[in-house]
PDB file of C-alpha atoms and ligand atoms in Angstrom:
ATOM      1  CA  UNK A 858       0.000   0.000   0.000  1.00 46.00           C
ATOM      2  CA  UNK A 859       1.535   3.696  -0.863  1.00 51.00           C
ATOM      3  CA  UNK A 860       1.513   6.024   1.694  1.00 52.00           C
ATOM      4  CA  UNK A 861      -0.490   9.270   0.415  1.00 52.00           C
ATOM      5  CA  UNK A 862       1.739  12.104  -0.432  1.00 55.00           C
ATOM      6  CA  UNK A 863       1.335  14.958   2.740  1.00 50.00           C
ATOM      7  CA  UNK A 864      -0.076  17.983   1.330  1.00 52.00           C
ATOM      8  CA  UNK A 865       1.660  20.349   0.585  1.00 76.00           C
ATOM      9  CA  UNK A 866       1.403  23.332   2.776  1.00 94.00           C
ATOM     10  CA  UNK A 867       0.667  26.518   1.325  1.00 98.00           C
ATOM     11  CA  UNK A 868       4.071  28.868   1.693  1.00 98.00           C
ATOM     12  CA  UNK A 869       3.245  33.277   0.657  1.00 98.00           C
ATOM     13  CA  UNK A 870       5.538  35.849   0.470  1.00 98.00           C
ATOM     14  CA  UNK A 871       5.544  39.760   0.962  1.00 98.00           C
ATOM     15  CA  UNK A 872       8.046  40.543  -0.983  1.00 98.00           C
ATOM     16  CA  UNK A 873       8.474  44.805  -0.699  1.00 97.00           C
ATOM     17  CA  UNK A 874      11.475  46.452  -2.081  1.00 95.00           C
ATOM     18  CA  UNK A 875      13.316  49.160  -0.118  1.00 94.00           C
ATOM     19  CA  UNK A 876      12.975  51.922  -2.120  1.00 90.00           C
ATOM     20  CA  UNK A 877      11.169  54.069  -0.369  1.00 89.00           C
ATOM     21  CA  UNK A 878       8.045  54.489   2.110  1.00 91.00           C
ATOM     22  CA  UNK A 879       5.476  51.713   1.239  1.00 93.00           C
ATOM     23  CA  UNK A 880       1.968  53.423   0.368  1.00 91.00           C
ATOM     24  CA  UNK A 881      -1.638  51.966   0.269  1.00 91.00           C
ATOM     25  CA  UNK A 882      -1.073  50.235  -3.087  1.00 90.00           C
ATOM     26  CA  UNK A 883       1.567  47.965  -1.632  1.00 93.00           C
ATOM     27  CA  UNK A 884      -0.472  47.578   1.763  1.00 95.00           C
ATOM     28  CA  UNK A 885      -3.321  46.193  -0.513  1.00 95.00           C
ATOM     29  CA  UNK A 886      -1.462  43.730  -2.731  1.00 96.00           C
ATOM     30  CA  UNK A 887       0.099  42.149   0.446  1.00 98.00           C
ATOM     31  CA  UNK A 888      -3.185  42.184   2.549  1.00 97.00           C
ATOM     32  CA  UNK A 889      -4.198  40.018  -0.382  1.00 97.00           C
ATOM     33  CA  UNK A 890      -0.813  38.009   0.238  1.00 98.00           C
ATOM     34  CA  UNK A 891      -1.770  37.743   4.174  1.00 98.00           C
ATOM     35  CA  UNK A 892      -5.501  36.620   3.589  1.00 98.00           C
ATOM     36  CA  UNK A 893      -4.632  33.872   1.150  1.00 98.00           C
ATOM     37  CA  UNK A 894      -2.123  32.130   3.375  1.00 98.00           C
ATOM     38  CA  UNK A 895      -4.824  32.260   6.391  1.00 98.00           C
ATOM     39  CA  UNK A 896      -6.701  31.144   4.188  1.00 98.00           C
ATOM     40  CA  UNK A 897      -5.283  27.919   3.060  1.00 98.00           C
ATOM     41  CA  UNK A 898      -3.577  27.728   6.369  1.00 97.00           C
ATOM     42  CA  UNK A 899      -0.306  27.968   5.424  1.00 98.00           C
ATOM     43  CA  UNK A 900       2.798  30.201   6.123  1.00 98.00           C
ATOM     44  CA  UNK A 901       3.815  33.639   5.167  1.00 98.00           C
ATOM     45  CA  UNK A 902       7.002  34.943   4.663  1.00 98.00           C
ATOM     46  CA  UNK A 903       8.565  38.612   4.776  1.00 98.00           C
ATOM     47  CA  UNK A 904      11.904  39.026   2.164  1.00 98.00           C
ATOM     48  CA  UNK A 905      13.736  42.115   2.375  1.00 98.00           C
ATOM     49  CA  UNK A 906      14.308  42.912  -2.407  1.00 97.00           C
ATOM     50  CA  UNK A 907      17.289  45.091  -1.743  1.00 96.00           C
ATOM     51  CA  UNK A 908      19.420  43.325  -4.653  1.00 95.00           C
ATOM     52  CA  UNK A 909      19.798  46.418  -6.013  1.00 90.00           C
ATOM     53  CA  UNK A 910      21.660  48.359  -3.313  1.00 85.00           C
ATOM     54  CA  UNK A 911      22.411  51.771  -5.023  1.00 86.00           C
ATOM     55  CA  UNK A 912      18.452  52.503  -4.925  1.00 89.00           C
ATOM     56  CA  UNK A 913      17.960  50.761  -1.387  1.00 89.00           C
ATOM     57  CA  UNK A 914      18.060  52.336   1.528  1.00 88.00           C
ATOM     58  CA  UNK A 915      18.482  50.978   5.264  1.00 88.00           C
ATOM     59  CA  UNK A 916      16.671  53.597   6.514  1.00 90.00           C
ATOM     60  CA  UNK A 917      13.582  52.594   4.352  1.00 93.00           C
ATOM     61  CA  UNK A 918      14.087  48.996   5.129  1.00 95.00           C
ATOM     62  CA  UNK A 919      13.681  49.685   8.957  1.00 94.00           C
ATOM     63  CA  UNK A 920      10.630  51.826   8.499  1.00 95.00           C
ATOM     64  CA  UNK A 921       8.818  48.930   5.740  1.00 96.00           C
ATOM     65  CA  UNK A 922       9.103  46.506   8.844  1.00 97.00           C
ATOM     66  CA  UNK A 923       7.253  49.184  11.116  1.00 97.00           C
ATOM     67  CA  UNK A 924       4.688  50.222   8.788  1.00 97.00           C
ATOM     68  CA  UNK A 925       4.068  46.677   8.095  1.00 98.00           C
ATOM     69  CA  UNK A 926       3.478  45.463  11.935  1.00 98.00           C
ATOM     70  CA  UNK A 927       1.706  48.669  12.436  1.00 98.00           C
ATOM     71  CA  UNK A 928      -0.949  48.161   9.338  1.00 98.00           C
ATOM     72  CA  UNK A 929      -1.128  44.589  10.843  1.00 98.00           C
ATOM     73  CA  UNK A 930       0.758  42.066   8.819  1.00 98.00           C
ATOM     74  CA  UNK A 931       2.325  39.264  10.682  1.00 98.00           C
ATOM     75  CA  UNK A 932       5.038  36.834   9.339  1.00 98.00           C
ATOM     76  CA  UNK A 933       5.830  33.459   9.914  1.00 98.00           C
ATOM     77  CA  UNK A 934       9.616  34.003   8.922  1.00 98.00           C
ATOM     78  CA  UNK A 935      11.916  36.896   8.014  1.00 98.00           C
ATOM     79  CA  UNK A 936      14.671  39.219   8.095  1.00 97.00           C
ATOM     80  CA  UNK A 937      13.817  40.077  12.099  1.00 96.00           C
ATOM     81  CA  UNK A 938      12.495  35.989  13.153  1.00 97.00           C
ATOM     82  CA  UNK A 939      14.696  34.230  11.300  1.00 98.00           C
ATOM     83  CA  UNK A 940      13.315  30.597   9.682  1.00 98.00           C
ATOM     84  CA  UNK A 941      14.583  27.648   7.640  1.00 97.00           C
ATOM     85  CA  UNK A 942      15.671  29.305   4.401  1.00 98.00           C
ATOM     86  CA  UNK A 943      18.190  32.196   5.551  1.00 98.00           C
ATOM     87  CA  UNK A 944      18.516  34.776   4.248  1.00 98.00           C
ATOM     88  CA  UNK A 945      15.444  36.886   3.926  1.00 98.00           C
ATOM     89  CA  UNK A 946      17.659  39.833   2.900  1.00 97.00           C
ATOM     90  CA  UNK A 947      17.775  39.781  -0.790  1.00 97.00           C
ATOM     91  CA  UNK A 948      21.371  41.278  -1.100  1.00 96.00           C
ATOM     92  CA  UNK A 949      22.646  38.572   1.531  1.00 97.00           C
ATOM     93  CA  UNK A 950      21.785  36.002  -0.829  1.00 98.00           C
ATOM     94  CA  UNK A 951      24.274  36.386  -3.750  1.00 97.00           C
ATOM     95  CA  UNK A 952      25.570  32.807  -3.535  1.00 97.00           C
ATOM     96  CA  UNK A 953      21.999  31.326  -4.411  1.00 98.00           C
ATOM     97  CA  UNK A 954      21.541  34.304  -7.311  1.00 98.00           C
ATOM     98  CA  UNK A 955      25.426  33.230  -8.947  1.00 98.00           C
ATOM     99  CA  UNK A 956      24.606  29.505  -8.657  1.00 98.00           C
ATOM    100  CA  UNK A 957      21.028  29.940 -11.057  1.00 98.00           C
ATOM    101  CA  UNK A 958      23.630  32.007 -13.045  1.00 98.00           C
ATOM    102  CA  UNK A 959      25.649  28.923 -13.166  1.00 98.00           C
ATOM    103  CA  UNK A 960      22.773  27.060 -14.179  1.00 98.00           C
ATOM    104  CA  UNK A 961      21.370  28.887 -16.871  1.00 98.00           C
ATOM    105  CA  UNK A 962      25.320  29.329 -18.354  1.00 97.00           C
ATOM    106  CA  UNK A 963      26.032  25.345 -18.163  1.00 96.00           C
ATOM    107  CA  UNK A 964      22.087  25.001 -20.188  1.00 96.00           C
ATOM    108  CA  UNK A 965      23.449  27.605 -22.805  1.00 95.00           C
ATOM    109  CA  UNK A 966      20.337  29.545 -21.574  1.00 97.00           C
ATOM    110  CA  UNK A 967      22.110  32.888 -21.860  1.00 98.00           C
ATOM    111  CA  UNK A 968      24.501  34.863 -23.186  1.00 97.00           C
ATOM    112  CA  UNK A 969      26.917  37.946 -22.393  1.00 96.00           C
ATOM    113  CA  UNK A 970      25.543  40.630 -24.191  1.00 93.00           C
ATOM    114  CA  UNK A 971      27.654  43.839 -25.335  1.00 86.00           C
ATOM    115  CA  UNK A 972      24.474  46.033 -25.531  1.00 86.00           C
ATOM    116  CA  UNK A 973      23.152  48.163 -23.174  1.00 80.00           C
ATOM    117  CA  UNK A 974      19.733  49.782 -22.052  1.00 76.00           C
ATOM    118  CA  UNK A 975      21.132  52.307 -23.342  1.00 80.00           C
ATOM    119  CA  UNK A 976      21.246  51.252 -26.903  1.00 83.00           C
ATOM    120  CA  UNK A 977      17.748  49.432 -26.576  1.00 81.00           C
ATOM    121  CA  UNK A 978      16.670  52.850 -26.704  1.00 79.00           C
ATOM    122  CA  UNK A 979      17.435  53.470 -30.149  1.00 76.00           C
ATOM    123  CA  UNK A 980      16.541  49.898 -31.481  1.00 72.00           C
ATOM    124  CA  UNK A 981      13.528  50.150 -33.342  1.00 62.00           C
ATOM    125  CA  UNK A 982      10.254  48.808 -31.482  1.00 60.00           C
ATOM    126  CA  UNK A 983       8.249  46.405 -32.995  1.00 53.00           C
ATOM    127  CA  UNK A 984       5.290  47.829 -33.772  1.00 48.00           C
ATOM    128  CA  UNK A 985       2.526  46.410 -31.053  1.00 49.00           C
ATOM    129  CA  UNK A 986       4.982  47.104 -28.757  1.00 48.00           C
ATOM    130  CA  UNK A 987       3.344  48.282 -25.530  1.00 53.00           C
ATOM    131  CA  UNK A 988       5.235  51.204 -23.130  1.00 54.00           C
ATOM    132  CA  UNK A 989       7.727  49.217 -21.594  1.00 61.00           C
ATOM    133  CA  UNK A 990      11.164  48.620 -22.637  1.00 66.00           C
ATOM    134  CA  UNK A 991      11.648  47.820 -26.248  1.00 82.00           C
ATOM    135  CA  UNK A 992      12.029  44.513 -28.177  1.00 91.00           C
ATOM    136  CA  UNK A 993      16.001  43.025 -27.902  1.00 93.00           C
ATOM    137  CA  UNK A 994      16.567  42.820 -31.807  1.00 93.00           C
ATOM    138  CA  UNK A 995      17.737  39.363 -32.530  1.00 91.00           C
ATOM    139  CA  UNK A 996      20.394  40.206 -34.590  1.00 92.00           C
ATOM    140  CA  UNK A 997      21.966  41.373 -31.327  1.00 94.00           C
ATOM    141  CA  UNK A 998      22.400  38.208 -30.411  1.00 95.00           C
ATOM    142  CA  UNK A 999      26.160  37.237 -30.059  1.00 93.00           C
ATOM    143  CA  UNK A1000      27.120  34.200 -32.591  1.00 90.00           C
ATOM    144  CA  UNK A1001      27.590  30.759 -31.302  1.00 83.00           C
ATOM    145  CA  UNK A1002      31.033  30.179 -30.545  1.00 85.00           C
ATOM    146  CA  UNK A1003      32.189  33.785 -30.374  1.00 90.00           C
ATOM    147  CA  UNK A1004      32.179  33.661 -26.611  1.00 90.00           C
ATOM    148  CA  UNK A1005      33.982  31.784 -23.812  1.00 90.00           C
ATOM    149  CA  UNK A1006      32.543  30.523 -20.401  1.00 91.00           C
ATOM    150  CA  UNK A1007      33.692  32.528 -17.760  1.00 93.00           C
ATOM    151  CA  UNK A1008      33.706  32.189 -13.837  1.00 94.00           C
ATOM    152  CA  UNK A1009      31.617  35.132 -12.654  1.00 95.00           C
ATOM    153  CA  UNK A1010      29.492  36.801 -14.521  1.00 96.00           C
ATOM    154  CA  UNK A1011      30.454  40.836 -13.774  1.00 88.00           C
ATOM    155  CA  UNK A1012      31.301  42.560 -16.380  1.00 90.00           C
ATOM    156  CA  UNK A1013      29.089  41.687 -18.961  1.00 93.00           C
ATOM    157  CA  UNK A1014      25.218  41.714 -19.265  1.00 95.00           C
ATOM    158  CA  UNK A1015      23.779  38.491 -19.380  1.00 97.00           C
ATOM    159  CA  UNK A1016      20.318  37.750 -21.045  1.00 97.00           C
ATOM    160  CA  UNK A1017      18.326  35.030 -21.083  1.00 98.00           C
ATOM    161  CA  UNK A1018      17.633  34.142 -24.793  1.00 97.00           C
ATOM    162  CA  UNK A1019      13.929  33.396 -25.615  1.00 98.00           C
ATOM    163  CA  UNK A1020      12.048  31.137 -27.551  1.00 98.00           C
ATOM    164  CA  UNK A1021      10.961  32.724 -30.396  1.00 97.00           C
ATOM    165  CA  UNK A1022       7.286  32.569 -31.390  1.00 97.00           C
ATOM    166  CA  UNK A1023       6.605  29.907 -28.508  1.00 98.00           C
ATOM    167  CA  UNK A1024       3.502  31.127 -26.533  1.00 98.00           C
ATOM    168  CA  UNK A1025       4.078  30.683 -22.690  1.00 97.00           C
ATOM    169  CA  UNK A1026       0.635  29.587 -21.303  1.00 98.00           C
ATOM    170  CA  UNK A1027      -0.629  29.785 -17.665  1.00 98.00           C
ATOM    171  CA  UNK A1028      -3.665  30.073 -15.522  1.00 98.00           C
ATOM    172  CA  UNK A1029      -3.251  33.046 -13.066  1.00 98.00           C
ATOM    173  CA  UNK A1030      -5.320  32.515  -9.823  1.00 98.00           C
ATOM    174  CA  UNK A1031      -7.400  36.173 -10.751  1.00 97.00           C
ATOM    175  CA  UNK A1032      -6.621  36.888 -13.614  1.00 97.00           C
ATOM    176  CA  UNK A1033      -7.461  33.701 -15.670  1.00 98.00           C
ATOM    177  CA  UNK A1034      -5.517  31.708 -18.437  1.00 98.00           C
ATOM    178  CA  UNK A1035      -2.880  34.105 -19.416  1.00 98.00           C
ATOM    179  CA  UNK A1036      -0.499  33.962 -23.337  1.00 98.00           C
ATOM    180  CA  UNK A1037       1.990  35.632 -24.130  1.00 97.00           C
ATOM    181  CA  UNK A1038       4.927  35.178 -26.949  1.00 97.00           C
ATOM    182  CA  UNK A1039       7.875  35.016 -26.607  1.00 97.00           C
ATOM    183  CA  UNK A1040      10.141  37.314 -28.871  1.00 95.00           C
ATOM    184  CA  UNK A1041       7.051  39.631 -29.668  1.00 95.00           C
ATOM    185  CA  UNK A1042       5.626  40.314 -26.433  1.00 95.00           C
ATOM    186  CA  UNK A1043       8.931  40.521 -24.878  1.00 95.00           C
ATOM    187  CA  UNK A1044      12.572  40.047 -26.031  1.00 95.00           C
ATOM    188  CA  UNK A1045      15.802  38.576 -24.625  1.00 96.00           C
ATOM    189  CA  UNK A1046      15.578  39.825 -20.959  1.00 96.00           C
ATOM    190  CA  UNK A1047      18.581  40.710 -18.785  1.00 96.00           C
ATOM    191  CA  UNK A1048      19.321  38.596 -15.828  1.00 98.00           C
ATOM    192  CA  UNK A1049      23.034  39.982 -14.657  1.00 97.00           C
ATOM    193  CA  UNK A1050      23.510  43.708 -15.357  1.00 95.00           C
ATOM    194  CA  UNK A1051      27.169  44.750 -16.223  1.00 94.00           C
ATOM    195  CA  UNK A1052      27.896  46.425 -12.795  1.00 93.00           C
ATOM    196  CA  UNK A1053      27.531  43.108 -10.756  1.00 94.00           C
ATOM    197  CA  UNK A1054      23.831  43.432  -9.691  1.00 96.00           C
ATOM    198  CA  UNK A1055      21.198  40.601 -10.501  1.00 97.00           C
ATOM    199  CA  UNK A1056      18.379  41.601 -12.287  1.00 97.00           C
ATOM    200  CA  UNK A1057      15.153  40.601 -10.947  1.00 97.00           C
ATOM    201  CA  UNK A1058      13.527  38.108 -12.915  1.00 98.00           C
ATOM    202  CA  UNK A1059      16.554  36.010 -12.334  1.00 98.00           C
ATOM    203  CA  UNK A1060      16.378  36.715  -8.274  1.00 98.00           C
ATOM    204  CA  UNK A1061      12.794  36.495  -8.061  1.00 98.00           C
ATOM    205  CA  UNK A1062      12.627  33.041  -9.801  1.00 98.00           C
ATOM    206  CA  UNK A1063      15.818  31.885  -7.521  1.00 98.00           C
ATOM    207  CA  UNK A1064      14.777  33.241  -4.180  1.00 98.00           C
ATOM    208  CA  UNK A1065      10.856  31.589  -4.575  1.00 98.00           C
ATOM    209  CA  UNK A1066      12.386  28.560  -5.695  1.00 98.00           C
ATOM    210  CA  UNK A1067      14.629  28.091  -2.818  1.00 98.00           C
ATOM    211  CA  UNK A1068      12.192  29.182  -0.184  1.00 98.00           C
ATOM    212  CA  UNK A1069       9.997  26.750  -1.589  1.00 97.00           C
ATOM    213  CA  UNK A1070       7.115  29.101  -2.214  1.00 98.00           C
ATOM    214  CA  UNK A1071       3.907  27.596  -3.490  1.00 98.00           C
ATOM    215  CA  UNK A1072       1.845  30.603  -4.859  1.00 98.00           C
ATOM    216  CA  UNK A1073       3.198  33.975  -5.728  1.00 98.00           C
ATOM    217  CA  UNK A1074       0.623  36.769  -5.178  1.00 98.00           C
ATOM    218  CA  UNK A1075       1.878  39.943  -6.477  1.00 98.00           C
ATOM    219  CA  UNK A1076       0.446  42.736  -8.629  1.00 96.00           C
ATOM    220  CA  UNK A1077      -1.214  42.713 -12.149  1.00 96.00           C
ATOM    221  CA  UNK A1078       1.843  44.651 -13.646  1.00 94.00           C
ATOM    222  CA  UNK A1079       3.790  41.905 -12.918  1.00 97.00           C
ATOM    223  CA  UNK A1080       1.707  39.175 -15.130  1.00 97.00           C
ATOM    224  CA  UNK A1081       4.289  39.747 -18.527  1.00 97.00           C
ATOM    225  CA  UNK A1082       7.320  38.897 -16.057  1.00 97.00           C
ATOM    226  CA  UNK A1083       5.985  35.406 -14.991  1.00 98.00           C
ATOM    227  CA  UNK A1084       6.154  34.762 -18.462  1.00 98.00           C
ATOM    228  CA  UNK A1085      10.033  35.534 -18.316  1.00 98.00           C
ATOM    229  CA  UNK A1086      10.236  33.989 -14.712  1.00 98.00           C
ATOM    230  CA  UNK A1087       8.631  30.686 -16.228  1.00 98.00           C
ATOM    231  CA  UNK A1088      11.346  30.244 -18.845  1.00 98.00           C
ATOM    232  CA  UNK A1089      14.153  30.279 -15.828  1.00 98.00           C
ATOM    233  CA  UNK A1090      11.843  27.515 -13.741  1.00 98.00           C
ATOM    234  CA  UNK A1091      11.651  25.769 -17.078  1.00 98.00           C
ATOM    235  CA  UNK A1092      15.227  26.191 -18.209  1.00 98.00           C
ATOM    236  CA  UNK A1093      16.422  24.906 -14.790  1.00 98.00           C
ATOM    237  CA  UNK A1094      13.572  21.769 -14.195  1.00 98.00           C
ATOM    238  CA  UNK A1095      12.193  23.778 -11.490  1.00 98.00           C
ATOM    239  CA  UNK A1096       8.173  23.030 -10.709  1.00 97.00           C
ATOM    240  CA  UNK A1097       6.907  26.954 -10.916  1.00 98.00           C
ATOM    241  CA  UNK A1098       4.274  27.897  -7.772  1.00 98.00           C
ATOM    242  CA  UNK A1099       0.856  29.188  -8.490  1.00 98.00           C
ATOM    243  CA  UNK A1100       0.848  32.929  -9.589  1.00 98.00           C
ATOM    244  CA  UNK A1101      -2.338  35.085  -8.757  1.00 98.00           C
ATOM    245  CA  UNK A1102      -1.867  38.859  -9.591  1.00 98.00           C
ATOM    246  CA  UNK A1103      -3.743  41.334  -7.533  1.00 96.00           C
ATOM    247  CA  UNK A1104      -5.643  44.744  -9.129  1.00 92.00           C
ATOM    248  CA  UNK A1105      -3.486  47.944  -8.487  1.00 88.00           C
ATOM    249  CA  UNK A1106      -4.582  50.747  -6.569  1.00 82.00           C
ATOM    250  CA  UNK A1107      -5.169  53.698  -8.943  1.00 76.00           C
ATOM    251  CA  UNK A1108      -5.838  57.433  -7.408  1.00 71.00           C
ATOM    252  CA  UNK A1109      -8.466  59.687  -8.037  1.00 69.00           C
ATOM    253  CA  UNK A1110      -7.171  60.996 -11.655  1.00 70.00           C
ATOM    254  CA  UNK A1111      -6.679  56.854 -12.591  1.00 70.00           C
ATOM    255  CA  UNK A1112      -2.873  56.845 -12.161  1.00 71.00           C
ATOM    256  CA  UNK A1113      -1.571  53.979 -10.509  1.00 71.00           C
ATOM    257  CA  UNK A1114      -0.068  54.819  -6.799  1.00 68.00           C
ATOM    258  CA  UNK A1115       3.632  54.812  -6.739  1.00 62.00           C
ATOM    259  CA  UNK A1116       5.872  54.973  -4.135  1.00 54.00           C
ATOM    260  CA  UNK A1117       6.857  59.063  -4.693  1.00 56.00           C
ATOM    261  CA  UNK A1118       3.103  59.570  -4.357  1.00 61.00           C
ATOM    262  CA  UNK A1119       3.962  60.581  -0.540  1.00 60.00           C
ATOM    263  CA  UNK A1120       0.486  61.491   0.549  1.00 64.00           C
ATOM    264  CA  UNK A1121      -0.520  57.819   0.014  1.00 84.00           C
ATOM    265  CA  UNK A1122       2.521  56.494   2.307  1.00 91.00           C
ATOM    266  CA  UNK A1123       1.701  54.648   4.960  1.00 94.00           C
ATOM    267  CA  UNK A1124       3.489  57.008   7.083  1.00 94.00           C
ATOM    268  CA  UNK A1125       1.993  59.958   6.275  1.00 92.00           C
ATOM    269  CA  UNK A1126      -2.060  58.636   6.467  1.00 93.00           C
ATOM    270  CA  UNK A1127      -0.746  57.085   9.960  1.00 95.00           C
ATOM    271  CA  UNK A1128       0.501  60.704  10.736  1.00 94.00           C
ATOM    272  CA  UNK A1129      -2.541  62.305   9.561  1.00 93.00           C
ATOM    273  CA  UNK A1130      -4.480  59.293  11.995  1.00 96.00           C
ATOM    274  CA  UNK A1131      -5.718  57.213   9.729  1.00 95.00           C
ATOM    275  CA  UNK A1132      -6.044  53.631  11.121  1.00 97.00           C
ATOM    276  CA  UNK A1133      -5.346  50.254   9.035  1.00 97.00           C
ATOM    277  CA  UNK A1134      -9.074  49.443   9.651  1.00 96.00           C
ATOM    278  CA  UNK A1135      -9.909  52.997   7.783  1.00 95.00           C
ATOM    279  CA  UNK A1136      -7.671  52.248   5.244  1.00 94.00           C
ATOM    280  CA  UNK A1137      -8.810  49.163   4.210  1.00 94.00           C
ATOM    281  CA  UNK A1138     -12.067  49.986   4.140  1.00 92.00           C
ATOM    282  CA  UNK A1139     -11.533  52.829   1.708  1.00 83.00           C
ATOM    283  CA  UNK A1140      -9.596  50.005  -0.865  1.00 81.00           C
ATOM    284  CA  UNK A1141     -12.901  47.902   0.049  1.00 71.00           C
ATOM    285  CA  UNK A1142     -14.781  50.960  -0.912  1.00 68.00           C
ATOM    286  CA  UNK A1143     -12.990  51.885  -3.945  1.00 68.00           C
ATOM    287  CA  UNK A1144     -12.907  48.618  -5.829  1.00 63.00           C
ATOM    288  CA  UNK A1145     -16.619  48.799  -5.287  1.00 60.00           C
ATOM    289  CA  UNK A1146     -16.565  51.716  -7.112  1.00 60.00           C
ATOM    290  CA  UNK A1147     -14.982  50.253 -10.011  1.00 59.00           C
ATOM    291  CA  UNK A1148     -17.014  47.305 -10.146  1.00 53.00           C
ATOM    292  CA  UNK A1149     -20.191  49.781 -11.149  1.00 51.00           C
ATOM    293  CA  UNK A1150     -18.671  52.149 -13.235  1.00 47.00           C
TER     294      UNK A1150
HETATM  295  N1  LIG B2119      10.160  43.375  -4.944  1.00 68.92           N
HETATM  296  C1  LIG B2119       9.251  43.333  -6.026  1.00 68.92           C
HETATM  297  C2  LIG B2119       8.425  44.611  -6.061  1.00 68.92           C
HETATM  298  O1  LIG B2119       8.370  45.310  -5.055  1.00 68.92           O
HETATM  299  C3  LIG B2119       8.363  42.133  -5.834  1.00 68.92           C
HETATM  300  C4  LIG B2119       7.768  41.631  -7.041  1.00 68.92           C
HETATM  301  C5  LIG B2119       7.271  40.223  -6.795  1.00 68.92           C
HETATM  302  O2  LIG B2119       6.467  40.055  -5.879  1.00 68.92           O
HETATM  303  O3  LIG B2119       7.706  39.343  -7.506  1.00 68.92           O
HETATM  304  O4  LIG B2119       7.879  44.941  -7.084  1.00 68.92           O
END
């Protein structure tokens, strides 16, 4: 007789980056977070994005944790408590991040790439390209053979090379069954920038993969970057978690909330005595409000 499998127990994430002051938007998406791992009874865990330490500030990481407790969130595991799958400071974890480098340079997966941002700006953009950066022209593509393996990969940009005109197909938990092609809806996408830094689709994928996390719950914008995150879990034989992508938090004239929009901080509606109960009644209020207009 075979034992049943134990089920496998749900494992979130809150996942904020450093950057500045969190504001509502971010409060909401990781509310969301919270609720779904009561829900299914599982654990939630708090990691520290910092990998890119020129933007991130200590200052800001201290306050996140405040604003978080205060607004009510409560982790199972994280920077502060510790847990099983140290570190949950993004920028203490290089050894993990060079290792799915490793990976993805032993698979041929990617390549060192002489072009920059930069010069991305003046490539010319397919034409249903959307806002966001623009196609990487495939002729940019280094030749086979015209590079060597090297030990570490600063120095160079690395980018993951895509399949071209393969759809990548998945059912988000909100959002619904989700397509989108790779080398037209996005291009070869940078996974080690020049100056040493992971990018984050390559950190993302590597840190929820080694913390074992079972459902990603993150915000809409994001939905185009599982694509990219579910050619790394591919690339590498990883099983991919569930994904379910949360509605953003737009202000009064429709834009969405960003972190310089200050009033919105969590600091500053806590300073003006606003309490977490208030505030998420008003989200509760609001998406009402777009539900009958
Ligand atoms: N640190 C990322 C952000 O703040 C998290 C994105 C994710 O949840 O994958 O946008």
């Amino acid at each position: 007789m075979t034992t049943p499998e134990p089920a496998k127990t749900y494992r979130g994430r809150l996942a904020p980056t450093p950057t500045g002051h969190l504001h509502l938007g971010h409060a909401r998406t990781f509310w969301l977070a919270q609720e779904r791992a009561r829900a299914a009874g599982g654990q939630l865990l708090l990691r520290v994005e910092d990998i890119d330490r020129a933007r991130c500030k200590q200052e800001f990481t201290a306050a996140m944790l405040e604003d978080l407790r205060w607004f009510g969130f409560v982790w199972d595991e994280g920077p502060d408590l510790g847990g099983p799958f140290p570190s949950y400071t993004q920028s203490e974890r290089r050894h993990f991040h060079l290792e799915t480098w490793r990976q993805l340079l032993e698979g041929r997966w990617i390549y060192p790439s002489a072009h920059s941002r930069k010069d991305l700006e003046h490539a010319p953009r397919a034409p249903h390209a959307g806002e966001g950066e623009a196609l990487f022209p495939a002729q940019w593509r280094p030749a086979p053979g015209t590079w060597t393996l090297p030990e570490q990969p600063d120095g160079s940009n690395w980018r993951f090379r895509v399949p071209d005109g393969e759809r990548l197909e998945f059912v988000d938990g909100r959002c619904g069954r989700q397509s989108f092609e790779a080398g037209r809806d996005f291009g070869d996408f940078v996974v080690w920038r020049r100056d040493g830094v992971p990018a984050y689709e390559l950190v993302v994928a590597a840190d929820d993969h080694a913390m074992q996390i079972t459902e990603v719950v993150r915000g809409e914008d994001l939905l185009l970057s599982t694509a990219r995150q579910l050619l790394i879990y591919r690339a590498l034989g990883w099983t991919p978690p569930a994904w379910f992508h949360g509605p953003l938090l737009r202000d009064a004239a429709g834009q969405r909330l960003a972190k310089r929009t200050a009033a919105l901080s969590l600091r500053e509606l806590r300073a003006a005595g606003k309490t977490p109960e208030q505030l998420r009644e008003g989200w509760a209020l609001m998406a009402d409000r777009a539900e009958t207009t």
